[in-house]
XYZ file of N, CA and C in Angstrom:
780
model
N 54.669 37.977 195.437
C 56.294 38.574 195.476
C 57.218 37.617 194.553
N 58.269 37.938 193.616
C 58.852 36.964 192.769
C 60.158 36.920 194.033
N 60.441 35.665 194.207
C 62.099 35.648 194.915
C 63.211 35.828 194.106
N 64.223 36.339 194.835
C 65.585 36.758 193.809
C 65.790 35.339 193.313
N 66.138 34.386 193.848
C 66.460 33.207 193.047
C 65.633 33.180 191.817
N 64.333 33.087 191.627
C 63.556 32.970 190.594
C 63.848 34.017 189.355
N 64.050 35.188 189.861
C 64.224 36.367 188.782
C 65.604 36.200 188.234
N 66.713 35.897 189.274
C 67.889 35.600 188.928
C 67.789 34.304 187.807
N 67.113 33.274 188.018
C 66.769 32.013 186.967
C 66.175 32.499 185.515
N 65.455 33.446 185.750
C 64.531 33.985 184.494
C 65.617 34.647 183.643
N 66.261 35.528 184.033
C 67.782 36.426 183.836
C 68.511 35.566 182.979
N 68.927 34.367 183.442
C 69.846 33.466 182.978
C 69.506 32.893 182.024
N 67.917 32.528 182.040
C 67.511 31.653 180.977
C 67.319 32.340 179.818
N 67.014 33.702 179.980
C 66.867 34.893 178.829
C 68.303 35.135 178.158
N 69.371 35.011 178.901
C 70.882 35.102 178.384
C 71.248 34.067 177.604
N 70.537 32.654 178.296
C 71.052 31.741 177.659
C 70.566 31.713 176.038
N 69.144 31.911 175.900
C 68.327 31.938 174.868
C 68.944 32.967 173.719
N 69.420 33.868 174.479
C 70.036 35.401 173.321
C 71.136 34.423 172.798
N 72.088 34.112 173.559
C 73.594 33.376 173.371
C 73.033 32.421 172.290
N 72.309 31.494 172.714
C 71.871 30.263 171.876
C 71.094 30.783 170.239
N 70.306 31.998 170.374
C 69.884 32.575 169.143
C 71.219 32.973 168.197
N 71.867 33.590 169.302
C 73.220 34.442 168.023
C 73.919 33.322 167.486
N 74.014 32.313 168.297
C 74.947 31.151 167.706
C 74.438 30.535 166.603
N 72.929 30.303 166.535
C 72.286 29.930 165.546
C 72.417 30.781 164.110
N 72.279 32.036 164.394
C 72.613 32.897 163.200
C 73.729 32.834 162.522
N 74.857 33.077 163.386
C 76.298 32.797 162.693
C 76.327 31.518 162.057
N 75.575 30.211 162.590
C 76.089 29.011 162.024
C 74.991 29.102 160.651
N 74.302 29.955 160.627
C 73.227 29.981 159.431
C 73.625 30.882 158.363
N 74.481 31.840 159.002
C 75.247 32.963 157.932
C 76.532 32.261 157.455
N 77.327 31.437 158.275
C 78.580 30.491 157.919
C 77.870 29.446 156.590
N 76.628 29.085 156.742
C 76.301 28.048 155.863
C 75.812 28.815 154.297
N 75.784 29.835 154.475
C 75.262 30.523 153.159
C 76.434 30.970 152.363
N 76.680 30.124 151.249
C 77.957 30.753 150.111
C 77.758 31.987 149.735
N 78.967 32.505 149.414
C 79.344 33.667 148.906
C 78.621 33.713 147.372
N 78.207 34.974 147.205
C 77.365 35.179 145.917
C 78.522 34.437 144.742
N 77.980 33.863 143.537
C 78.810 33.444 142.090
C 79.625 34.893 142.092
N 80.748 34.532 141.399
C 81.433 35.325 140.496
C 81.294 35.475 139.302
N 81.080 36.562 138.532
C 80.491 36.781 137.258
C 81.997 37.225 136.760
N 82.711 37.115 135.825
C 83.956 37.536 135.401
C 83.839 37.908 133.971
N 83.875 39.103 133.338
C 83.941 39.257 131.801
C 85.240 39.976 131.429
N 85.480 39.103 130.506
C 86.783 39.531 129.695
C 86.721 40.404 128.271
N 87.149 41.555 128.467
C 87.012 41.691 126.875
C 88.274 41.990 126.323
N 88.311 41.052 124.860
C 89.851 41.105 124.483
C 89.667 41.605 123.364
N 90.806 43.009 123.055
C 90.840 43.681 122.082
C 91.030 42.942 120.961
N 90.450 42.760 119.773
C 90.731 42.143 118.393
C 90.760 43.239 117.614
N 91.568 44.324 117.470
C 91.639 45.590 116.416
C 92.962 45.417 116.232
N 93.338 46.356 115.140
C 94.387 46.425 114.676
C 95.754 46.844 115.733
N 95.473 47.988 116.612
C 96.132 48.791 117.490
C 96.853 47.648 118.737
N 96.213 46.294 118.824
C 96.820 45.466 119.945
C 97.146 44.062 119.163
N 98.606 43.919 119.486
C 98.999 43.084 118.412
C 99.644 41.703 119.809
N 98.508 40.769 119.767
C 99.009 39.719 120.961
C 100.055 38.662 120.482
N 100.889 39.138 119.358
C 101.924 37.926 118.750
C 103.084 38.775 119.729
N 103.116 39.878 119.906
C 104.154 40.585 120.456
C 104.415 39.766 121.940
N 105.690 39.262 121.914
C 106.203 38.366 123.154
C 105.703 38.902 124.231
N 106.091 40.225 124.718
C 105.725 40.854 125.658
C 104.432 40.655 126.228
N 103.474 41.111 125.308
C 102.015 41.100 125.339
C 101.281 39.791 125.398
N 101.865 39.071 124.842
C 101.194 37.551 124.921
C 101.535 37.183 125.935
N 102.827 37.135 126.726
C 103.167 36.586 127.980
C 102.088 37.487 129.006
N 102.424 38.592 129.037
C 101.636 39.239 130.106
C 100.277 38.690 130.229
N 99.348 38.837 128.733
C 97.848 38.309 128.844
C 97.614 37.003 129.113
N 98.668 36.167 128.861
C 98.619 34.737 128.987
C 98.422 34.524 130.663
N 99.404 35.213 131.430
C 99.799 34.910 132.791
C 98.591 35.618 133.497
N 97.861 36.746 132.913
C 96.841 37.475 133.691
C 95.456 36.749 133.568
N 95.501 36.070 132.403
C 94.357 35.246 132.286
C 94.260 34.135 132.965
N 95.630 33.469 133.401
C 95.639 32.225 134.058
C 95.318 32.492 135.665
N 95.777 33.571 136.043
C 95.618 34.176 137.244
C 94.101 34.625 137.833
N 93.413 34.907 136.636
C 92.060 35.381 136.713
C 91.308 34.059 136.830
N 91.598 32.943 135.988
C 91.028 32.000 136.079
C 91.091 30.838 137.610
N 92.251 31.119 137.912
C 92.508 30.624 139.452
C 91.966 31.589 140.568
N 91.679 32.871 140.398
C 91.084 33.381 141.672
C 89.847 33.538 141.421
N 89.222 33.528 140.236
C 87.736 33.932 140.245
C 86.538 32.927 140.004
N 87.576 31.610 139.490
C 86.871 30.318 139.042
C 86.748 29.393 140.459
N 86.343 29.461 141.509
C 86.623 28.652 142.500
C 85.122 27.840 143.126
N 84.063 28.144 142.846
C 83.048 27.367 143.168
C 81.813 27.123 142.025
N 81.051 25.978 142.550
C 79.878 26.061 141.375
C 79.027 27.144 141.237
N 79.149 27.595 139.925
C 78.051 28.677 139.560
C 79.058 30.138 139.321
N 80.107 30.161 139.687
C 81.071 31.158 139.302
C 80.955 30.775 137.307
N 81.192 32.208 137.014
C 81.102 32.026 135.394
C 81.913 32.893 134.616
N 82.568 32.866 133.441
C 83.338 33.714 132.902
C 82.800 33.513 131.440
N 82.838 35.035 130.902
C 82.273 35.163 129.649
C 83.579 35.812 128.904
N 83.688 35.674 127.636
C 84.839 36.334 126.967
C 83.858 37.214 125.461
N 84.368 38.677 125.588
C 83.657 39.131 124.356
C 84.799 39.868 123.678
N 84.676 39.832 122.302
C 85.856 40.620 121.450
C 85.619 42.095 121.530
N 86.575 42.912 121.557
C 86.502 44.310 121.441
C 87.051 44.492 119.899
N 86.350 44.910 119.654
C 85.820 45.307 117.669
C 84.913 46.680 117.443
N 84.692 46.429 116.193
C 83.366 47.178 115.834
C 81.806 46.805 116.105
N 82.285 45.503 116.784
C 80.507 45.194 117.222
C 80.826 44.423 118.558
N 81.286 45.133 119.678
C 81.450 44.580 120.914
C 80.454 43.800 121.377
N 79.177 44.375 121.657
C 78.415 44.042 122.350
C 77.753 42.782 121.806
N 77.947 42.495 120.414
C 77.433 41.361 119.789
C 78.382 40.018 119.913
N 79.640 40.456 120.393
C 80.676 39.612 119.978
C 80.988 38.653 121.092
N 79.976 37.764 121.811
C 80.538 36.946 122.753
C 80.994 35.461 121.949
N 82.380 35.475 122.540
C 83.045 34.537 121.789
C 83.044 33.198 122.883
N 82.969 33.419 124.190
C 82.921 32.137 125.085
C 82.378 32.237 126.558
N 81.661 31.301 127.099
C 80.731 31.417 128.071
C 81.201 30.074 128.845
N 81.723 30.360 130.305
C 82.310 29.107 131.286
C 81.395 29.412 132.220
N 80.906 28.138 132.668
C 80.434 28.176 134.319
C 80.865 26.876 134.940
N 81.257 27.131 135.924
C 81.700 26.153 136.968
C 80.646 25.147 137.333
N 81.145 23.706 136.999
C 79.777 22.733 137.506
C 80.280 21.778 138.519
N 81.713 21.991 139.146
C 82.228 21.015 140.177
C 81.165 21.600 141.403
N 80.900 20.345 142.272
C 80.093 21.132 143.302
C 80.604 19.872 144.600
N 80.760 20.406 145.547
C 81.189 19.936 146.869
C 80.449 19.236 147.787
N 80.585 18.007 147.900
C 79.249 17.029 148.451
C 79.279 17.987 150.031
N 77.975 17.507 150.308
C 77.682 18.131 152.037
C 77.288 17.155 152.289
N 78.025 16.810 153.493
C 77.686 15.901 154.549
C 77.804 15.972 155.963
N 76.670 16.754 156.370
C 77.075 17.184 158.142
C 77.565 16.287 158.936
N 77.432 14.816 158.777
C 77.771 13.600 159.846
C 79.377 13.215 159.498
N 79.936 14.011 158.376
C 81.139 13.189 158.106
C 82.573 13.531 158.884
N 83.191 12.378 159.101
C 84.498 12.752 160.204
C 85.290 13.618 159.452
N 86.776 13.730 160.067
C 87.558 14.487 159.849
C 88.315 13.701 158.567
N 88.044 12.703 158.406
C 88.843 12.117 156.934
C 87.992 11.999 156.012
N 86.832 11.680 156.273
C 85.660 11.820 154.713
C 85.654 13.074 154.483
N 85.730 14.322 155.605
C 85.686 15.573 154.850
C 86.978 15.810 153.927
N 88.025 15.605 154.336
C 89.193 15.607 153.862
C 89.091 15.016 152.392
N 88.554 13.702 152.464
C 88.301 13.135 151.211
C 87.748 13.757 150.216
N 86.335 14.580 150.547
C 85.489 15.053 149.923
C 86.231 16.595 149.288
N 86.891 17.021 149.909
C 87.567 18.157 149.815
C 88.584 18.157 148.583
N 88.961 16.775 148.582
C 90.101 16.255 147.510
C 89.665 16.252 146.404
N 88.353 15.632 146.563
C 87.224 14.874 145.328
C 86.999 16.212 144.826
N 86.880 17.159 145.574
C 86.044 18.558 144.778
C 87.112 19.247 144.073
N 88.680 19.354 144.925
C 89.415 20.188 144.166
C 89.805 19.388 143.022
N 90.005 18.215 142.985
C 90.471 17.562 141.951
C 89.611 17.864 140.773
N 88.220 17.686 140.572
C 87.128 17.830 139.748
C 87.122 19.434 139.396
N 87.685 20.541 140.245
C 87.525 21.943 139.873
C 88.558 21.902 139.017
N 89.975 21.738 139.434
C 91.223 21.743 138.581
C 91.191 21.133 137.388
N 90.250 20.443 136.906
C 89.995 19.399 135.898
C 89.217 20.419 134.671
N 88.326 20.958 135.220
C 87.039 22.062 134.826
C 88.170 23.320 134.455
N 89.134 23.981 135.430
C 89.916 24.682 135.206
C 91.047 24.984 134.071
N 91.306 23.528 134.176
C 92.291 23.086 133.190
C 91.746 23.422 131.661
N 90.682 22.638 131.560
C 89.818 22.743 129.811
C 89.480 24.298 129.773
N 88.920 25.263 130.833
C 88.768 26.382 130.367
C 89.710 27.100 130.277
N 90.872 26.843 130.899
C 92.188 27.764 130.681
C 92.644 27.709 128.841
N 92.834 26.649 128.577
C 92.871 26.057 127.349
C 91.941 26.782 126.433
N 90.745 26.807 126.170
C 89.876 27.255 125.751
C 90.096 28.978 125.781
N 90.121 29.836 126.816
C 90.635 31.055 126.962
C 91.831 31.353 126.292
N 93.100 30.454 126.424
C 94.072 30.792 125.524
C 93.797 31.015 123.986
N 92.928 29.882 123.462
C 92.766 29.972 122.220
C 92.175 31.138 121.812
N 91.370 31.503 122.586
C 90.445 32.936 122.111
C 91.377 34.209 122.135
N 92.389 34.430 123.013
C 93.563 35.224 123.265
C 93.894 35.151 121.829
N 94.463 34.264 121.281
C 95.559 33.978 120.196
C 94.798 34.028 118.856
N 93.605 33.833 118.857
C 92.497 34.073 117.504
C 92.662 35.464 117.408
N 92.782 35.358 115.488
C 92.882 36.764 115.008
C 91.426 37.147 113.961
N 91.603 38.368 114.062
C 90.612 38.837 113.799
C 90.872 39.635 112.216
N 90.738 38.919 111.220
C 91.241 39.844 109.869
C 90.148 40.354 109.385
N 89.139 40.139 110.110
C 87.791 40.824 109.016
C 87.689 42.310 109.471
N 86.657 42.971 108.446
C 86.965 44.330 108.692
C 86.418 45.155 110.139
N 85.799 44.433 110.759
C 85.593 44.721 112.215
C 86.703 45.260 113.082
N 87.686 44.666 112.422
C 88.989 45.198 113.450
C 89.266 46.786 113.066
N 88.755 47.619 111.949
C 89.005 48.909 112.055
C 88.509 49.608 112.972
N 87.599 49.701 113.951
C 86.776 50.125 115.009
C 86.880 49.564 116.102
N 87.170 50.240 117.272
C 87.035 50.164 118.824
C 86.060 50.571 119.792
N 85.056 49.703 119.835
C 83.867 50.322 120.468
C 83.838 49.783 121.949
N 84.277 50.421 122.595
C 84.505 50.106 124.168
C 83.224 50.203 124.911
N 82.487 51.438 124.509
C 81.555 52.012 125.137
C 80.483 50.748 125.032
N 80.413 49.795 124.302
C 79.586 49.116 123.908
C 79.777 47.680 125.079
N 80.766 47.944 125.423
C 80.710 46.854 126.796
C 79.668 47.052 127.843
N 79.573 48.541 128.121
C 78.550 49.094 129.219
C 77.389 48.132 129.258
N 76.461 48.031 128.459
C 75.436 47.341 128.632
C 75.870 45.835 128.626
N 76.723 45.435 128.399
C 77.044 43.769 128.745
C 77.373 43.562 130.127
N 77.850 44.946 130.993
C 78.335 44.636 132.315
C 77.065 45.067 132.910
N 76.157 45.602 132.562
C 74.797 46.151 132.852
C 74.250 44.865 133.391
N 74.041 44.195 132.062
C 73.284 42.996 132.393
C 73.765 41.701 132.992
N 75.151 41.514 133.227
C 75.996 40.766 134.199
C 75.505 41.179 135.505
N 75.379 42.373 135.851
C 74.987 43.033 137.335
C 73.566 42.252 137.612
N 72.728 42.613 136.372
C 71.205 41.954 136.911
C 71.133 40.159 137.489
N 72.308 39.727 137.558
C 72.594 37.988 137.798
C 72.419 38.363 139.379
N 72.992 39.557 140.312
C 73.076 39.477 141.654
C 74.397 38.690 142.119
N 75.225 38.505 141.107
C 76.579 38.392 141.399
C 77.744 39.285 141.526
N 78.934 39.081 141.849
C 79.989 39.555 142.136
C 80.486 39.781 140.717
N 80.736 40.920 140.251
C 81.162 41.190 138.581
C 82.387 41.799 138.511
N 83.556 41.214 137.974
C 84.871 41.343 137.994
C 84.941 41.757 136.391
N 85.558 42.777 136.021
C 85.406 43.152 134.525
C 87.331 43.200 134.218
N 87.548 42.661 133.128
C 88.734 42.827 132.750
C 88.880 43.440 131.163
N 89.527 44.292 130.702
C 89.966 44.832 129.791
C 91.266 44.925 129.062
N 91.350 43.589 128.258
C 92.777 43.609 127.774
C 92.959 44.229 126.555
N 93.322 45.521 126.543
C 93.104 46.334 125.667
C 94.037 47.835 125.775
N 94.165 48.396 124.806
C 94.876 49.812 124.944
C 93.912 50.670 125.189
N 92.767 50.535 125.166
C 91.938 51.574 125.656
C 91.642 52.796 124.611
N 91.906 52.336 123.317
C 91.938 53.677 122.337
C 90.268 53.274 121.730
N 89.417 54.035 122.213
C 88.120 53.937 121.472
C 88.436 54.643 120.282
N 87.362 53.978 119.292
C 87.509 54.492 117.941
C 86.410 54.066 117.038
N 85.421 55.026 117.303
C 84.220 54.864 116.438
C 84.051 55.938 115.534
N 83.629 55.912 114.320
C 83.166 56.941 113.821
C 82.055 57.614 114.042
N 81.291 58.772 114.041
C 80.514 59.537 114.470
C 80.439 60.685 114.969
N 79.543 61.425 115.123
C 79.316 62.932 115.263
C 79.396 62.783 116.690
N 78.594 61.953 117.182
C 78.523 61.672 119.110
C 79.379 60.832 119.763
N 80.390 60.265 119.059
C 81.726 59.159 119.216
C 82.842 59.703 119.150
N 83.904 58.935 119.963
C 84.786 59.579 120.343
C 85.632 58.554 119.380
N 86.877 59.328 119.012
C 87.966 58.192 118.133
C 89.357 58.892 118.457
N 89.949 58.217 119.206
C 91.094 58.588 120.331
C 92.529 58.310 119.438
N 91.900 57.653 118.413
C 93.323 57.476 117.112
C 93.723 58.766 116.723
N 92.245 59.458 116.244
C 92.397 60.838 115.573
C 92.686 61.862 116.448
N 91.651 62.118 117.599
C 91.844 63.133 118.642
C 91.838 62.795 120.026
N 93.152 62.313 120.338
C 92.864 61.826 121.787
C 93.015 62.888 122.864
N 92.882 62.775 124.047
C 92.722 63.618 124.662
C 94.275 64.478 125.300
N 94.482 65.545 125.313
C 96.081 65.902 125.278
C 96.402 66.189 126.696
N 94.974 66.432 128.170
C 95.628 66.804 129.122
C 94.607 65.867 129.912
N 94.593 65.939 131.229
C 93.723 65.219 132.279
C 92.418 66.077 132.536
N 92.608 66.893 132.304
C 91.428 68.266 132.317
C 90.589 67.937 131.355
N 90.834 67.661 129.919
C 90.175 67.487 128.552
C 89.512 65.917 128.816
N 90.470 65.247 129.481
C 89.873 63.881 129.721
C 88.815 63.627 130.435
N 88.630 64.671 131.541
C 87.796 64.792 132.831
C 86.400 65.498 131.939
N 86.597 66.301 130.957
C 85.693 67.061 130.560
C 85.001 66.056 129.774
N 85.387 65.532 128.736
C 85.012 64.490 127.633
C 84.107 63.403 128.444
N 84.863 62.752 129.725
C 84.167 61.433 130.370
C 82.987 62.165 130.892
N 82.794 63.108 131.297
C 81.737 63.545 132.104
C 80.664 64.233 130.888
N 80.840 64.507 129.700
C 80.291 64.801 128.879
C 79.494 63.573 128.089
N 80.192 62.630 128.181
C 79.908 61.315 127.871
C 78.862 60.381 128.714
N 78.946 60.773 129.882
C 78.246 60.104 130.901
C 76.880 60.375 130.389
N 76.527 61.339 130.290
C 74.761 61.673 129.890
C 74.413 60.702 128.592
N 75.467 60.292 127.685
C 74.629 59.381 126.912
C 74.953 57.823 127.342
N 75.638 57.447 128.466
C 75.817 56.373 129.022
C 75.208 55.595 130.055
N 74.845 57.102 130.869
C 74.124 56.518 132.261
C 72.927 55.797 132.264
N 72.327 55.576 130.946
C 71.405 54.649 130.948
C 71.372 53.234 131.467
N 72.915 52.848 131.511
C 73.239 51.594 131.899
C 73.793 51.624 133.259
N 73.055 51.085 133.726
C 73.269 50.804 135.597
C 74.447 49.634 135.630
N 75.509 50.059 135.512
C 76.229 49.123 135.609
C 76.950 48.416 137.230
N 76.098 49.110 138.107
C 76.878 48.868 139.381
C 77.691 49.013 139.846
N 78.509 48.275 140.626
C 79.874 48.304 141.216
C 80.774 47.158 141.124
N 81.215 47.361 139.761
C 81.744 45.772 139.264
C 83.138 46.267 139.639
N 84.042 45.418 139.552
C 85.641 45.570 139.711
C 86.075 45.759 138.147
N 87.014 46.709 138.018
C 87.666 46.954 136.762
C 88.846 47.119 136.709
N 89.618 46.183 135.845
C 90.783 46.336 135.761
C 91.210 46.436 134.240
N 92.153 47.178 134.018
C 92.698 47.091 132.467
C 94.081 46.939 132.400
N 93.993 45.794 131.572
C 95.307 44.962 131.602
C 96.153 45.860 130.042
N 96.969 46.566 130.306
C 97.706 47.349 129.445
C 98.425 46.486 128.467
N 98.322 46.867 127.452
C 99.697 46.004 126.490
C 101.120 46.360 126.238
N 101.153 47.719 126.802
C 102.096 48.837 126.903
C 103.334 47.954 127.710
N 104.590 48.288 127.268
C 105.704 47.870 128.330
C 105.804 49.147 129.273
N 106.511 48.934 130.036
C 106.797 50.229 131.448
C 107.627 51.276 130.666
N 108.457 50.831 129.662
C 109.077 51.754 129.400
C 108.708 52.830 127.813
N 107.303 52.304 127.920
C 106.331 52.743 126.456
C 106.515 54.391 126.477
N 106.484 55.264 125.422
C 106.543 56.434 125.878
C 105.153 56.991 125.898
N 105.015 58.178 126.332
C 103.397 58.872 126.540
C 102.710 58.999 125.520
N 103.448 58.682 124.377
C 102.876 58.923 123.187
C 102.187 58.005 122.652
N 102.786 56.776 122.865
C 102.339 55.435 122.685
C 101.380 54.902 123.640
N 101.849 55.379 125.108
C 101.171 54.832 126.149
C 100.069 56.096 126.822
N 99.507 57.175 126.338
C 98.463 58.292 126.430
C 97.992 57.966 127.746
N 98.778 58.286 129.046
C 97.741 58.574 130.477
C 96.613 59.413 130.344
N 95.962 60.168 129.499
C 95.007 60.850 129.519
C 93.803 59.954 129.081
N 94.594 58.931 128.169
C 93.119 58.025 127.987
C 92.487 57.438 129.127
N 93.464 56.818 129.732
C 93.387 56.304 131.059
C 92.565 56.764 131.904
N 92.714 58.178 132.243
C 92.416 59.022 132.991
C 90.751 59.217 132.615
N 90.587 59.252 131.264
C 89.184 59.255 130.868
C 88.392 58.226 131.099
N 88.895 57.064 131.266
C 88.032 55.461 131.470
C 87.818 55.913 133.208
N 89.000 56.397 133.659
C 88.605 56.311 135.077
C 87.419 57.215 135.685
N 87.613 58.135 134.764
C 86.620 59.566 135.304
C 85.335 58.998 134.714
N 85.253 58.396 133.602
C 84.152 57.514 132.850
C 83.280 56.830 133.723
N 84.157 55.562 134.277
C 83.797 54.755 135.443
C 83.251 55.090 137.033
N 84.113 56.306 137.246
C 84.006 56.711 138.843
C 82.364 57.951 138.509
N 82.086 58.439 137.056
C 80.961 59.043 137.186
C 79.878 58.400 137.157
N 80.010 57.084 136.387
C 78.854 56.203 136.017
C 78.305 55.588 137.256
N 79.356 54.988 138.346
C 79.008 54.440 139.370
C 79.593 54.573 140.692
N 80.796 55.312 140.880
C 81.792 55.453 141.923
C 82.601 54.305 141.803
N 82.905 53.722 140.225
C 83.746 52.379 140.195
C 85.121 52.857 139.922
N 86.164 52.277 140.712
C 87.435 52.616 140.642
C 88.220 51.556 139.380
N 89.060 52.440 138.731
C 89.415 51.396 137.874
C 90.918 51.166 138.122
N 91.389 49.651 138.092
C 92.959 49.357 138.707
C 93.644 49.340 137.064
N 94.836 49.684 136.700
C 95.496 49.117 135.697
C 96.674 48.237 135.725
N 96.802 47.114 134.945
C 97.762 46.369 135.285
C 99.203 46.730 134.046
């Protein structure tokens, strides 16, 4: 027969082991870094978006600065720029990856840890400063070729799907009026035939999903950075076009679209 004290000791030992195991798991989880961020920026280089306009340039510069600050924080975080025009999927203009790495020293005291953090932040800010200059140069780069006649936003979908295969958290930004405009019997040309109601926009988006569902885009964060001022008329800034894209992304992968 086991004495009560032995049973009590066994139970307590088991509890201590469980608590220690849980603590170890928490420490292990804390040590695993977040998945890298993969940022895709699509800059509209067609005739309908003029980045030389003061309002557009200031809004786009500020947003790009915020994206760089928010999304590029750790080693492996990546940012790619594609130009939206006639040949969007082949128009990669810039690829940047954070190389700065924080030194790991488990035995470091508080002063050493602070020095390690400071060194990492200085290195990171130097990288981001160089990257931002490159990014703003791409924003202001003009497209005077014939490719500025077409706006192929559909072609961004295979690019997003490819980024999703990396296992990173994908953030997508469209600096565009989102006026899809491609010639062809099975394509959309919102310059010539824009949706005139939300119902039409939904019908067209749901119809188009059948052609585009081959691209497994996953669950990226999608943001449209509009070139329109708040006072723009609905003729200039057609809300049904935005609704088309919101429906399309929702149907493709349950993705919600934010508009800035």
